[in-house]
C-alpha positions as CSV (number, residue, x, y, z in Angstrom):
1,M,-17.9,31.5,-9.2
2,S,-20.4,30.1,-6.7
3,F,-24.0,29.6,-7.9
4,N,-25.0,27.9,-4.6
5,G,-24.8,24.4,-6.2
6,Y,-27.6,25.2,-8.6
7,Y,-25.9,23.6,-11.6
8,Q,-24.4,20.6,-9.8
9,Q,-25.2,17.5,-11.9
10,K,-27.7,19.4,-14.1
11,V,-27.7,18.4,-17.8
12,V,-27.2,21.6,-19.7
13,W,-27.3,21.9,-23.5
14,I,-25.4,24.9,-24.8
15,T,-25.7,26.1,-28.4
16,G,-23.0,28.5,-29.8
17,A,-20.6,26.7,-27.5
18,S,-17.5,27.0,-29.7
19,S,-16.7,30.7,-29.0
20,G,-17.6,33.8,-27.0
21,I,-20.4,33.7,-24.4
22,G,-21.2,30.0,-25.2
23,E,-17.6,28.9,-24.7
24,E,-17.3,30.8,-21.4
25,M,-20.7,29.3,-20.2
26,A,-19.2,25.9,-20.8
27,R,-16.2,26.7,-18.7
28,Q,-18.1,28.2,-15.8
29,L,-20.8,25.5,-15.8
30,A,-18.3,22.6,-15.9
31,A,-16.5,24.2,-13.0
32,S,-19.9,24.3,-11.2
33,G,-20.5,20.6,-11.7
34,A,-22.9,20.6,-14.7
35,L,-23.0,17.8,-17.3
36,L,-22.7,19.6,-20.6
37,V,-23.9,19.1,-24.2
38,L,-21.7,21.4,-26.4
39,S,-23.2,22.3,-29.8
40,S,-22.2,24.4,-32.8
41,R,-21.1,23.8,-36.4
42,D,-17.4,23.7,-35.4
43,V,-16.9,20.2,-34.0
44,S,-13.1,20.4,-33.9
45,K,-13.4,23.5,-31.7
46,L,-16.0,21.9,-29.5
47,V,-13.8,18.9,-29.0
48,A,-10.8,21.1,-28.1
49,I,-12.9,23.0,-25.6
50,Q,-14.3,19.7,-24.1
51,Q,-10.8,18.5,-23.4
52,T,-10.0,21.6,-21.4
53,L,-13.1,21.2,-19.1
54,Q,-13.2,19.5,-15.8
55,H,-14.1,15.8,-16.3
56,P,-14.2,16.0,-20.1
57,D,-15.6,12.5,-20.6
58,E,-18.7,13.5,-18.7
59,H,-19.6,16.0,-21.5
60,L,-21.1,15.4,-24.9
61,V,-20.2,17.1,-28.2
62,L,-23.2,17.4,-30.5
63,A,-22.9,19.2,-33.9
64,L,-25.7,21.3,-35.2
65,D,-26.2,24.1,-37.8
66,L,-28.9,26.5,-36.8
67,A,-29.1,27.7,-40.4
68,N,-30.0,24.2,-41.6
69,L,-31.2,22.4,-38.6
70,Q,-31.8,18.7,-39.3
71,D,-33.9,16.5,-37.1
72,P,-33.8,18.4,-33.8
73,E,-35.9,15.7,-32.1
74,G,-33.1,13.2,-33.1
75,L,-30.5,15.5,-31.3
76,V,-32.7,15.4,-28.2
77,Q,-32.8,11.6,-28.3
78,T,-29.0,11.5,-28.6
79,I,-28.8,13.6,-25.4
80,L,-31.3,11.4,-23.6
81,S,-29.5,8.3,-24.6
82,K,-26.4,9.5,-22.7
83,F,-27.9,11.4,-19.8
84,G,-31.5,10.3,-19.5
85,R,-32.8,13.9,-19.0
86,I,-32.3,17.5,-20.0
87,D,-32.5,20.2,-17.3
88,L,-31.6,23.3,-19.2
89,L,-31.3,24.5,-22.8
90,L,-29.1,27.5,-23.2
91,N,-30.2,28.8,-26.6
92,N,-27.2,31.0,-27.1
93,G,-26.2,30.3,-30.7
94,G,-26.7,33.1,-33.2
95,I,-25.1,35.5,-35.7
96,S,-25.0,39.3,-35.9
97,Q,-25.2,41.8,-38.7
98,R,-23.2,44.8,-40.0
99,A,-25.1,46.3,-42.9
100,S,-27.8,48.9,-43.5
101,A,-31.4,47.8,-44.2
102,F,-31.2,49.4,-47.6
103,E,-28.1,47.4,-48.6
104,T,-28.9,44.0,-47.0
105,S,-30.1,41.4,-49.4
106,M,-33.3,39.5,-48.7
107,E,-31.2,36.3,-48.6
108,V,-29.1,37.7,-45.7
109,N,-32.3,38.9,-44.0
110,R,-33.7,35.3,-44.2
111,T,-30.4,33.8,-43.0
112,L,-30.4,36.0,-39.9
113,M,-34.0,35.0,-39.1
114,E,-33.3,31.3,-39.8
115,V,-30.3,31.2,-37.5
116,N,-31.4,33.5,-34.7
117,F,-35.2,32.8,-34.6
118,F,-36.4,29.7,-36.4
119,G,-33.4,27.5,-35.5
120,N,-33.7,28.7,-31.9
121,I,-37.4,27.9,-31.5
122,A,-37.0,24.6,-33.2
123,L,-34.7,23.4,-30.5
124,A,-37.0,24.7,-27.8
125,K,-39.9,22.9,-29.3
126,A,-37.8,19.7,-29.5
127,V,-37.0,19.8,-25.7
128,L,-40.5,20.9,-24.5
129,P,-41.9,17.3,-24.6
130,V,-39.0,16.2,-22.4
131,F,-39.5,19.1,-20.0
132,R,-43.3,18.4,-19.8
133,K,-42.6,14.7,-19.1
134,Q,-40.2,15.6,-16.4
135,Q,-42.5,18.4,-15.1
136,S,-39.4,20.5,-14.9
137,G,-37.0,22.3,-17.2
138,Q,-35.5,25.6,-18.0
139,L,-35.0,27.6,-21.2
140,F,-32.5,30.4,-21.5
141,I,-32.7,32.6,-24.6
142,Q,-29.9,34.9,-25.7
143,S,-31.5,38.0,-27.1
144,S,-29.5,41.2,-27.1
145,L,-29.7,44.9,-26.2
146,A,-30.7,45.1,-29.9
147,G,-33.8,43.1,-28.9
148,K,-34.9,46.1,-26.9
149,F,-34.5,48.7,-29.7
150,G,-33.2,48.9,-33.2
151,F,-29.8,50.3,-34.0
152,H,-27.6,51.2,-37.0
153,L,-26.6,48.3,-39.2
154,R,-28.7,45.8,-37.2
155,S,-32.1,45.8,-38.9
156,A,-32.6,42.1,-39.4
157,Y,-30.5,41.2,-36.3
158,S,-32.6,43.4,-34.1
159,A,-35.8,42.0,-35.7
160,S,-34.7,38.5,-35.0
161,K,-33.8,39.2,-31.4
162,S,-37.0,41.1,-30.8
163,A,-39.0,38.2,-32.3
164,L,-37.4,35.9,-29.7
165,V,-38.7,38.1,-26.9
166,G,-42.3,38.0,-28.1
167,Y,-42.2,34.3,-28.7
168,Y,-40.7,33.2,-25.4
169,E,-42.7,35.6,-23.3
170,S,-45.8,33.8,-24.7
171,L,-44.3,30.4,-24.3
172,A,-43.3,31.2,-20.6
173,M,-46.9,32.0,-19.7
174,E,-48.2,28.9,-21.5
175,E,-45.7,26.4,-20.0
176,A,-45.4,27.7,-16.4
177,A,-48.1,25.2,-15.3
178,N,-45.8,22.4,-16.6
179,G,-42.9,23.4,-14.3
180,I,-41.0,25.1,-17.2
181,S,-39.3,28.5,-16.7
182,V,-37.8,30.9,-19.2
183,S,-35.1,33.5,-18.8
184,I,-34.1,35.9,-21.6
185,G,-30.6,37.5,-21.7
186,F,-30.0,41.0,-23.0
187,P,-26.2,41.5,-23.4
188,G,-24.9,44.9,-24.3
189,K,-21.3,45.5,-25.4
190,I,-19.4,42.3,-24.5
191,N,-15.8,41.5,-25.4
192,T,-16.4,38.6,-27.7
193,P,-15.6,38.0,-31.4
194,I,-19.3,38.2,-32.5
195,S,-18.6,41.2,-34.8
196,K,-16.0,39.2,-36.8
197,S,-18.6,36.6,-38.0
198,A,-21.4,39.2,-38.4
199,L,-23.0,39.2,-41.9
200,T,-22.5,42.1,-44.2
201,A,-25.0,43.1,-47.0
202,D,-24.0,40.3,-49.3
203,G,-23.6,37.6,-46.6
204,A,-19.8,37.9,-46.3
205,A,-18.3,38.0,-42.8
206,H,-17.6,41.4,-41.3
207,A,-14.2,40.0,-40.3
208,S,-13.3,42.9,-38.0
209,M,-13.4,43.3,-34.2
210,D,-15.6,46.3,-33.5
211,Q,-14.4,48.9,-30.9
212,N,-17.7,48.3,-29.1
213,Q,-16.8,44.7,-28.5
214,A,-13.1,45.3,-28.0
215,G,-13.8,47.7,-25.2
216,G,-16.8,45.8,-23.8
217,M,-17.4,43.9,-20.6
218,P,-15.1,40.9,-20.2
219,V,-16.9,37.8,-21.3
220,A,-16.3,36.0,-18.0
221,D,-18.0,38.8,-16.1
222,C,-20.9,38.7,-18.5
223,V,-21.4,35.0,-18.2
224,H,-21.3,35.1,-14.4
225,V,-24.1,37.6,-14.4
226,L,-26.1,35.5,-16.9
227,L,-25.6,32.2,-15.0
228,K,-26.5,33.9,-11.7
229,G,-29.7,35.2,-13.2
230,I,-30.6,31.9,-14.7
231,A,-30.1,30.2,-11.3
232,Q,-32.4,32.8,-9.8
233,Q,-34.9,32.1,-12.7
234,K,-35.1,35.7,-13.6
235,R,-37.4,36.5,-16.5
236,E,-35.0,39.1,-17.9
237,I,-31.2,39.4,-17.4
238,L,-29.7,42.7,-18.6
239,V,-25.9,42.6,-18.7
240,G,-23.4,45.2,-19.8
241,R,-22.1,48.6,-18.6
242,K,-23.3,52.1,-19.3
243,E,-25.0,51.1,-22.5
244,L,-27.8,49.6,-20.4
245,V,-29.0,53.1,-19.6
246,A,-30.5,53.2,-23.1
247,V,-33.1,50.6,-22.0
248,Y,-34.4,52.9,-19.3
249,L,-34.1,56.0,-21.4
250,K,-36.4,54.5,-24.0
251,R,-38.9,53.4,-21.4
252,F,-39.1,56.6,-19.4
253,F,-37.6,59.4,-21.6
254,P,-38.3,58.3,-25.2
255,A,-37.8,61.8,-26.8
256,L,-34.3,62.0,-25.2
257,F,-33.6,58.4,-26.3
258,W,-34.2,59.2,-29.9
259,K,-31.9,62.2,-29.7
260,I,-29.0,60.3,-28.2
261,I,-29.1,56.8,-29.7
262,P,-28.8,57.7,-33.4
263,K,-25.5,59.5,-32.6
264,Q,-23.9,56.4,-31.1
265,S,-21.2,54.5,-33.1
266,A,-22.5,51.5,-35.0
267,T,-19.2,49.6,-34.5
């Protein structure tokens, strides 16, 4: 799990840290010497994870709700009061979807955009003044393979993940002169519980582990690829298995892509 010391003593803020990719990021980063800020809605889960990490007292638990983000600048000041700086924001928190565009209510569409897009960029805007003052800083944005193309039962989710790409590609160009870099992750089928909390048409939880997730890449392997790419300051980090072929099919063989993809299982 070597990242050539890249994360040693770096202050890393992880959203969505209470489960899945975010939780595994916390474990691998703590083992790599990072100083962590763990954020999600589930404080009890965050505290439990904190206690399993190396040097638990060095890390900070900081509750936030991306659907109703209150005073992100105040959250940043809390981090600065403990660590004095922020080196990396891992904007990983988000929620998925399992409902058709026809059936999904506008309230659910708005919730997906609020959590996955507006909450995400609000945190980035809150840390940018810190990064500019430091003349250094790194943003990692968790998009998805669904941020590359739409898919069954993912209309608003795909829209939110695609929106992140456009926003942060623009931001990356604007902030490069200030020593700020941006990496965007595109996970495919990863073995995490994301499908269980995915929103259905009326906003209820899907509450089921999809076969695509159950048979997906182990989360530890996924996170290792992501953290290695972040350490290399890659602009895009594709991670998954054979499903990644779809990205290249769409780019180079679009007619074939549109024959194959609609036949794939949505779950």
